[in-house]
Each structure stands twice: as structure tokens, then as C-alpha cells.
PDB file of N, CA and C in Angstrom:
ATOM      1  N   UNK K   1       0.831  -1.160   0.000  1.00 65.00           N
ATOM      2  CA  UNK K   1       0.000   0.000   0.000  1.00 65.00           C
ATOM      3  C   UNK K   1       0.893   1.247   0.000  1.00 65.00           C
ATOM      4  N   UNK K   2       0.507   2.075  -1.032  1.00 74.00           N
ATOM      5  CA  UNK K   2       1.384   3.277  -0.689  1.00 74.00           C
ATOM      6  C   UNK K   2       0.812   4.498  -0.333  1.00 74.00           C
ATOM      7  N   UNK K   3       1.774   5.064   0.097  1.00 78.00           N
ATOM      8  CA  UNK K   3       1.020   6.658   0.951  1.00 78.00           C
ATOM      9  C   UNK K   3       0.995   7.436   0.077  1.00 78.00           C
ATOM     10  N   UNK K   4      -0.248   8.146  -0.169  1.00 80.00           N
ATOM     11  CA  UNK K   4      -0.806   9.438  -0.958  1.00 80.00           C
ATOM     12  C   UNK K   4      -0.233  10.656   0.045  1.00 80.00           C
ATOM     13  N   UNK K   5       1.103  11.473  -0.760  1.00 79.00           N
ATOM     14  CA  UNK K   5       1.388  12.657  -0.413  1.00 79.00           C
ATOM     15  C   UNK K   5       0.498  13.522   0.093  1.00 79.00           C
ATOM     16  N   UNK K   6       0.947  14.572   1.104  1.00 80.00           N
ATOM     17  CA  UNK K   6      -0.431  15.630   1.440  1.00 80.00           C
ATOM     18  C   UNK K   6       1.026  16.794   1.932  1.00 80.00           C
ATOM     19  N   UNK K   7      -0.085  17.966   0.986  1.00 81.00           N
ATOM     20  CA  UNK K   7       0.046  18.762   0.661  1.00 81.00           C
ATOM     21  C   UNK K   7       0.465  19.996   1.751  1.00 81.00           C
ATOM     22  N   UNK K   8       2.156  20.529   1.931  1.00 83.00           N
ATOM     23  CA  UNK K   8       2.499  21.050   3.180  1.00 83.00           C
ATOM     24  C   UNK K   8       1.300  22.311   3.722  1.00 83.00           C
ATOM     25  N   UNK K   9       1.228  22.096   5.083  1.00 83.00           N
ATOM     26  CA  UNK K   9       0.630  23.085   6.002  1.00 83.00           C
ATOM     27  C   UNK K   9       1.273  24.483   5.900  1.00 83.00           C
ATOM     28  N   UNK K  10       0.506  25.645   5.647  1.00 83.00           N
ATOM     29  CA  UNK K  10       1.164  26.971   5.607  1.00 83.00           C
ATOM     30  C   UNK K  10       1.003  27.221   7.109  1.00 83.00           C
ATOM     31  N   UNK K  11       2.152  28.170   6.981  1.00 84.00           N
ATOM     32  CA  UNK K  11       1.945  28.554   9.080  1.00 84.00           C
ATOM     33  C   UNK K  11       0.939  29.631   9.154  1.00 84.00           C
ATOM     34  N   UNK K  12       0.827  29.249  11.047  1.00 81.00           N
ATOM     35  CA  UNK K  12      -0.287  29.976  11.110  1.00 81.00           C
ATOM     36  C   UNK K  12      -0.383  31.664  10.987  1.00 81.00           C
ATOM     37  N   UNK K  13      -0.958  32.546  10.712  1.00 83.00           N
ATOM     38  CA  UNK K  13      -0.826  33.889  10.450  1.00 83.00           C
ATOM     39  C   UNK K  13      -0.749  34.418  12.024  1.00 83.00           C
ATOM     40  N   UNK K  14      -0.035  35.433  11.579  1.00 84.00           N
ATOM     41  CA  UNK K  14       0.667  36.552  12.936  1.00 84.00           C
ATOM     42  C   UNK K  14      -0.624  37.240  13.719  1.00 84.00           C
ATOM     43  N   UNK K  15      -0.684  36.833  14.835  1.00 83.00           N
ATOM     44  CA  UNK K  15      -2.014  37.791  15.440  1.00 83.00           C
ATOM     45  C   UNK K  15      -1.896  39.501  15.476  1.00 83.00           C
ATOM     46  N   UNK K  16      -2.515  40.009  14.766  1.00 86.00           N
ATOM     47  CA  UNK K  16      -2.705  41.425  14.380  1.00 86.00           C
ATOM     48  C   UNK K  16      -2.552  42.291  15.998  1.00 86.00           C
ATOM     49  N   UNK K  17      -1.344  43.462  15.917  1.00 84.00           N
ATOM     50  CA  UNK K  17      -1.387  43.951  17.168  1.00 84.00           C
ATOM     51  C   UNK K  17      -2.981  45.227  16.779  1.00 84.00           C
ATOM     52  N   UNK K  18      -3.174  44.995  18.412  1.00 86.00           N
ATOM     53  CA  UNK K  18      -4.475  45.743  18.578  1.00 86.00           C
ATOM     54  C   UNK K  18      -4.064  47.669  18.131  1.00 86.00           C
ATOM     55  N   UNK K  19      -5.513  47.735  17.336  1.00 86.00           N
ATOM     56  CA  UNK K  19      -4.825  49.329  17.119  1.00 86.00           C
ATOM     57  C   UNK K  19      -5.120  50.360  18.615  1.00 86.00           C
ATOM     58  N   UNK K  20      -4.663  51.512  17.577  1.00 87.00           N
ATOM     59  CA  UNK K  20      -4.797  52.685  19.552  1.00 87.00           C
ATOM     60  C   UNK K  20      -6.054  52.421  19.487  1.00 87.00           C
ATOM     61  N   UNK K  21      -6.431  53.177  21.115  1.00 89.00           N
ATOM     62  CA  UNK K  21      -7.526  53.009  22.121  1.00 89.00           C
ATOM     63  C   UNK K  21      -8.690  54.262  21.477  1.00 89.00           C
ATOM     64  N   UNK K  22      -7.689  55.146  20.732  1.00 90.00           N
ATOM     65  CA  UNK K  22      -8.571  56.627  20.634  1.00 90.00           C
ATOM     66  C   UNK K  22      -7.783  57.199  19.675  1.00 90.00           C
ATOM     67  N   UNK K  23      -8.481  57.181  18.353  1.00 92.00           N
ATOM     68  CA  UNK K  23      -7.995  57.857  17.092  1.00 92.00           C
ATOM     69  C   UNK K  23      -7.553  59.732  17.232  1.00 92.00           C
ATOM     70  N   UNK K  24      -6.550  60.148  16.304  1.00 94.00           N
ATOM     71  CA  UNK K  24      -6.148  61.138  16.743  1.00 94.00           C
ATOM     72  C   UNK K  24      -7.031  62.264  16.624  1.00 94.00           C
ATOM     73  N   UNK K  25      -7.848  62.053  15.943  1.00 94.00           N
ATOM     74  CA  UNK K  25      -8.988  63.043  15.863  1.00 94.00           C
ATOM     75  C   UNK K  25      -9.969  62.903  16.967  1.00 94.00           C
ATOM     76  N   UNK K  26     -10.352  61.596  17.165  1.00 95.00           N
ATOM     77  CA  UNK K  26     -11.126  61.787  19.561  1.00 95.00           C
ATOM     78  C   UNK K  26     -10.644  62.454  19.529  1.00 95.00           C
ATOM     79  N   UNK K  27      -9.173  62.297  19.692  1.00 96.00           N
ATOM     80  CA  UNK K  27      -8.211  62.416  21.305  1.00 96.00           C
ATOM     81  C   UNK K  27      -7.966  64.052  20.735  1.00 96.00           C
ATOM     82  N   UNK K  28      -7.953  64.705  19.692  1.00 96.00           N
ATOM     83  CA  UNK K  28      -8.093  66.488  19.864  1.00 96.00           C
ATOM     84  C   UNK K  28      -9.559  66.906  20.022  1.00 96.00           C
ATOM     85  N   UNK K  29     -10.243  66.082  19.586  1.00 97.00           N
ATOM     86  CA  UNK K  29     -11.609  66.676  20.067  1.00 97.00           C
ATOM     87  C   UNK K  29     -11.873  66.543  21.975  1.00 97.00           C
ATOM     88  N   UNK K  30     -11.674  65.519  22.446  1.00 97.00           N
ATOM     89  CA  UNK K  30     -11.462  65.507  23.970  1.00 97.00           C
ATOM     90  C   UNK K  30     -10.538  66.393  24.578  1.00 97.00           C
ATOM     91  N   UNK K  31      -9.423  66.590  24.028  1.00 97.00           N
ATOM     92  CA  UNK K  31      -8.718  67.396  24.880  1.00 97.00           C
ATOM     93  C   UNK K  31      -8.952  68.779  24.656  1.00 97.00           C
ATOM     94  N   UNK K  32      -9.771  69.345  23.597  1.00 97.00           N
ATOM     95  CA  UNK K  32     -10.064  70.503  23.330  1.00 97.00           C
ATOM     96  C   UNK K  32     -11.187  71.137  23.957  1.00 97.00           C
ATOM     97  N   UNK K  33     -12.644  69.815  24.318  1.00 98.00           N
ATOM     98  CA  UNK K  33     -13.618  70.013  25.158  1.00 98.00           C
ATOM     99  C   UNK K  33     -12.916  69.930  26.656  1.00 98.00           C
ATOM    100  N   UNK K  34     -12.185  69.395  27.175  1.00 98.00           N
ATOM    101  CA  UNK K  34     -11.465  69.608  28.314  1.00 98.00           C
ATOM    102  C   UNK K  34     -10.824  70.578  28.468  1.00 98.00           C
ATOM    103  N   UNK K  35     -10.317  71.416  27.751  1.00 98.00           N
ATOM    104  CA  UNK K  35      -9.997  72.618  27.644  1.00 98.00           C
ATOM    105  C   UNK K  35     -11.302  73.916  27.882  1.00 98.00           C
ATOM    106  N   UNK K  36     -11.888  73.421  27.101  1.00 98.00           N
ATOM    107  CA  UNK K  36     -12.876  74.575  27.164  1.00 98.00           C
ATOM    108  C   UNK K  36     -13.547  74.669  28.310  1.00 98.00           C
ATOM    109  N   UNK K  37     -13.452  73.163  28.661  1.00 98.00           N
ATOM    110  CA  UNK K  37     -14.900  73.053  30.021  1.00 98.00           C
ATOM    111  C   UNK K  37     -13.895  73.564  31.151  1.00 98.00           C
ATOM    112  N   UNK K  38     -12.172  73.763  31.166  1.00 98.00           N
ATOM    113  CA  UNK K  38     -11.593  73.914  32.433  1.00 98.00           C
ATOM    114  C   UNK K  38     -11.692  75.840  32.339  1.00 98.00           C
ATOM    115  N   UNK K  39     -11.688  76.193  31.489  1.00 98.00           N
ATOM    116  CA  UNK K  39     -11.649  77.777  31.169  1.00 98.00           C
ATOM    117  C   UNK K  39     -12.875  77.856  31.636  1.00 98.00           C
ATOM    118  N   UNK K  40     -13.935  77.519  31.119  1.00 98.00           N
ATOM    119  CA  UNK K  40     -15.339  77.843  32.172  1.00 98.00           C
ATOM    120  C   UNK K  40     -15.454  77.550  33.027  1.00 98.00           C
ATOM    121  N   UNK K  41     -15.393  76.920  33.308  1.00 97.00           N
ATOM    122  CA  UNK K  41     -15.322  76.263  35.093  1.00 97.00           C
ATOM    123  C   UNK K  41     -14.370  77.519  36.034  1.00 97.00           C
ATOM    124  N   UNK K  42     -12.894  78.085  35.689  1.00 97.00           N
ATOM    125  CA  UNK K  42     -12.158  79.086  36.086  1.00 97.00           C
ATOM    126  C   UNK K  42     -12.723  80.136  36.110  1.00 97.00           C
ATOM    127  N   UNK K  43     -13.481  80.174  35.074  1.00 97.00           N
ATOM    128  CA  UNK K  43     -14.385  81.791  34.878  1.00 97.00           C
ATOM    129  C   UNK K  43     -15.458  82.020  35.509  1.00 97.00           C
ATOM    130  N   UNK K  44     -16.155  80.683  35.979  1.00 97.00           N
ATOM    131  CA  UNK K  44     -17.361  80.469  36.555  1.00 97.00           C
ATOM    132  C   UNK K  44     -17.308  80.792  38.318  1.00 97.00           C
ATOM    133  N   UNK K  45     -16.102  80.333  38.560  1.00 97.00           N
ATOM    134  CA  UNK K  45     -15.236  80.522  39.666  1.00 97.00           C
ATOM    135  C   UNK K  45     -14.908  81.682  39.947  1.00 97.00           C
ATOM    136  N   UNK K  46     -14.032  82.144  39.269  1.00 97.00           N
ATOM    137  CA  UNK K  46     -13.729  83.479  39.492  1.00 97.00           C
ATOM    138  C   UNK K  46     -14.689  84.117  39.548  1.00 97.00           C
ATOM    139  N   UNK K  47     -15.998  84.196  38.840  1.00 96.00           N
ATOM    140  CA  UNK K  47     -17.005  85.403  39.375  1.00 96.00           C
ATOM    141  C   UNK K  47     -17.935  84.773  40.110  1.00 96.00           C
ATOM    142  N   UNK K  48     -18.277  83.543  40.816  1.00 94.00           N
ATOM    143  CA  UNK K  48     -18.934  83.396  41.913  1.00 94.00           C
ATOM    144  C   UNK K  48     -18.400  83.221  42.814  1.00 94.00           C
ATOM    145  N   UNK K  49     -17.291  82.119  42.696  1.00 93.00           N
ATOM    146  CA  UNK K  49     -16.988  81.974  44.126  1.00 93.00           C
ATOM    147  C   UNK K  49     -17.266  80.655  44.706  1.00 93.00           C
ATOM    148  N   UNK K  50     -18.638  79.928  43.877  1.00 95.00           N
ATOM    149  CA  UNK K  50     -19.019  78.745  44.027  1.00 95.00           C
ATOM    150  C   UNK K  50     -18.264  77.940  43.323  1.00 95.00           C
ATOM    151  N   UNK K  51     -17.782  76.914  44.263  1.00 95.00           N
ATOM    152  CA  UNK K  51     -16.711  75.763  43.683  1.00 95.00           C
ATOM    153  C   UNK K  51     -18.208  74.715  42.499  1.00 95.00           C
ATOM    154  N   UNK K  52     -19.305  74.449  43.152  1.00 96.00           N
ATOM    155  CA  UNK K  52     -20.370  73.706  42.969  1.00 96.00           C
ATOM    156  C   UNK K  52     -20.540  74.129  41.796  1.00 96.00           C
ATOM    157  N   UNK K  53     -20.690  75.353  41.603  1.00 96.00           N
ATOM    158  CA  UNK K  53     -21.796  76.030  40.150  1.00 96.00           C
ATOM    159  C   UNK K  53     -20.225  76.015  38.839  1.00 96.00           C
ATOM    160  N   UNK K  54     -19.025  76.368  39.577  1.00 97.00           N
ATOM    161  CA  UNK K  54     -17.907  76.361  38.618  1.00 97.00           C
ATOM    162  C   UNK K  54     -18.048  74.663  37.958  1.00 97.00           C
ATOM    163  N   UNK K  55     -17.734  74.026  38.718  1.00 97.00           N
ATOM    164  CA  UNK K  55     -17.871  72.436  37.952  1.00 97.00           C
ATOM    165  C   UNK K  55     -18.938  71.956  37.183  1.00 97.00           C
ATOM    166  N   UNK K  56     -20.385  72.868  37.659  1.00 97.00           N
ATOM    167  CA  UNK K  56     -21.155  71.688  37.142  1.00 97.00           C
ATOM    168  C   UNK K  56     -21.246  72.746  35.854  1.00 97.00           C
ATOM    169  N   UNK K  57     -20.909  74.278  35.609  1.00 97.00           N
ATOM    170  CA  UNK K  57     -20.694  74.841  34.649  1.00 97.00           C
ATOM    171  C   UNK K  57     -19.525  74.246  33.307  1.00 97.00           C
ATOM    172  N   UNK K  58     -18.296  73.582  34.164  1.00 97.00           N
ATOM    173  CA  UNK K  58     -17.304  73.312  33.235  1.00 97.00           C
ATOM    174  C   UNK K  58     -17.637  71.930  32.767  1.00 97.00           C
ATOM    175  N   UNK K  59     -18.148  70.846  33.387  1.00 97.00           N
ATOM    176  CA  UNK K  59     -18.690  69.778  32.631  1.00 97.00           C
ATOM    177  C   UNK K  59     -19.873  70.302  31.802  1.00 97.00           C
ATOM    178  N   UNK K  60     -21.029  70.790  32.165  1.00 98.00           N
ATOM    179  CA  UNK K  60     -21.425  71.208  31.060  1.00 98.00           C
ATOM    180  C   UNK K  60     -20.890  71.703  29.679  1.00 98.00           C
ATOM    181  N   UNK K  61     -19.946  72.881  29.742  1.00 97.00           N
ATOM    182  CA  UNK K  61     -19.253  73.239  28.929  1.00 97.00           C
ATOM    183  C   UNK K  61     -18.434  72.220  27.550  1.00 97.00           C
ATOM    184  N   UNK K  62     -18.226  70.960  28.735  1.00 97.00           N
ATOM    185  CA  UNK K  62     -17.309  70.414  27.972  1.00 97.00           C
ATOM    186  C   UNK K  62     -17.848  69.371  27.473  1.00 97.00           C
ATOM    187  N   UNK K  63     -19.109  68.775  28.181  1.00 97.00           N
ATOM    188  CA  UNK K  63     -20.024  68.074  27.268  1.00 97.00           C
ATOM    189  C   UNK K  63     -20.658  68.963  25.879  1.00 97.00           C
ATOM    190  N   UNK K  64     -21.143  70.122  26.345  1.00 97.00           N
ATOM    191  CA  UNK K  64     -21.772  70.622  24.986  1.00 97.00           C
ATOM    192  C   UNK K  64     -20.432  70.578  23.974  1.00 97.00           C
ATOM    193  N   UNK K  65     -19.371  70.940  24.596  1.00 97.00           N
ATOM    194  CA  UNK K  65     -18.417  71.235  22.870  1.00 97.00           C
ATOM    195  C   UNK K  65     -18.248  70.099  22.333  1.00 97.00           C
ATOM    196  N   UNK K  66     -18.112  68.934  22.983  1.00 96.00           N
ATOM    197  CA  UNK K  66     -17.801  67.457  22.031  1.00 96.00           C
ATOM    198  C   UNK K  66     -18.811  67.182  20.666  1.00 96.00           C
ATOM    199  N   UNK K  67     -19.716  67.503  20.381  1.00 96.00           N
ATOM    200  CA  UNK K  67     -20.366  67.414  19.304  1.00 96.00           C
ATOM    201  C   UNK K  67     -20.547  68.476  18.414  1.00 96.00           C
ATOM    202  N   UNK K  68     -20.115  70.050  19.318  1.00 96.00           N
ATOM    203  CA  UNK K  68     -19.672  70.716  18.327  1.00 96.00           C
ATOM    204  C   UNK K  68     -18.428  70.700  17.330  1.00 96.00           C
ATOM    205  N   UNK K  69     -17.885  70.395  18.199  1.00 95.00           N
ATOM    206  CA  UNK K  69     -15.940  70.209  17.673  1.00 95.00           C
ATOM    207  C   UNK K  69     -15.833  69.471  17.201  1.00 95.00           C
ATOM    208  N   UNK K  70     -16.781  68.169  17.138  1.00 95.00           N
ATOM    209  CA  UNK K  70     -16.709  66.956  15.948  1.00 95.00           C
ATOM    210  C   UNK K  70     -17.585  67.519  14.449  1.00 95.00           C
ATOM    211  N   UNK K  71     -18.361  68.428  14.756  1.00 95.00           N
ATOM    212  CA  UNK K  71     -19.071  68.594  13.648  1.00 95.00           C
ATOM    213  C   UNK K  71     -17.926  69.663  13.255  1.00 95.00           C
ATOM    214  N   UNK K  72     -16.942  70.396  13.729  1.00 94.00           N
ATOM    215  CA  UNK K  72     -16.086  71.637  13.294  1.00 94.00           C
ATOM    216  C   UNK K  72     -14.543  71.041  13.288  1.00 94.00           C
ATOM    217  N   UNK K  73     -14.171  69.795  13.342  1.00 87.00           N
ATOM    218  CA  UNK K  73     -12.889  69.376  12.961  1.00 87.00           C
ATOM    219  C   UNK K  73     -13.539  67.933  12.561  1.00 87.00           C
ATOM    220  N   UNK K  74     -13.787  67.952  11.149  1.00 79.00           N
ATOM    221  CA  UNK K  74     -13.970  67.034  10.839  1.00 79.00           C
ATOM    222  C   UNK K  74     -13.426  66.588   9.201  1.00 79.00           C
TER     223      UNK K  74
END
């Protein structure tokens, strides 16, 4: 009985390194709404006085710009 050749195994393919976490366009749109929301928050501060109303002014701030700044660096 003779043995029927078989046909060599290709190796296995290289596991793909994972890409970044946050494309460079997020990561200026985030740091630009973090920017903006820390300037309001300072300004909000400086003329009240309230630590409370400065923060919940600068997260606001910096939530509203993220969908502006994506629609304006795009």
C-alpha cells in the first residue's frame, strides 16, 4: 500500500497587534472640550466663588463642545 502525499501546512498567520484606544482626531476633540470646560469652570469661579456652580458649569461646557468640535474638525 502506498502513501498518498499531502500537501504542506502553511503557518499559522501573525495575530494582528491591537490598534490605539482613541484615534487622533477623539483624542483632539477631547482634549479641546477639556480645555474649554476647564476655562469655564475658572471663569465660573472666578465670578462666583461657588466651587459647585464652577464644575457643574465646566462639565457642562465640555459636554456641549464634544459634538460641536466633531461637527467643526472634521
Amino acid at each position: 500500500m502506498t502513501q498518498i502525499p499531502t500537501p504542506p501546512v502553511p503557518p499559522a498567520p501573525e495575530p494582528e497587534a491591537p490598534g490605539p484606544l482613541l484615534t487622533a482626531h477623539a483624542t483632539l476633540i477631547f482634549l479641546a472640550a477639556a480645555f474649554i470646560g476647564a476655562v469655564v469652570g475658572v471663569l465660573t469661579s472666578f465670578s462666583t466663588g461657588n466651587t459647585a456652580a464652577a464644575l457643574l458649569a465646566g462639565l457642562t461646557a465640555c459636554g456641549v463642545s464634544i459634538p460641536i468640535l466633531h461637527k467643526l474638525i472634521h
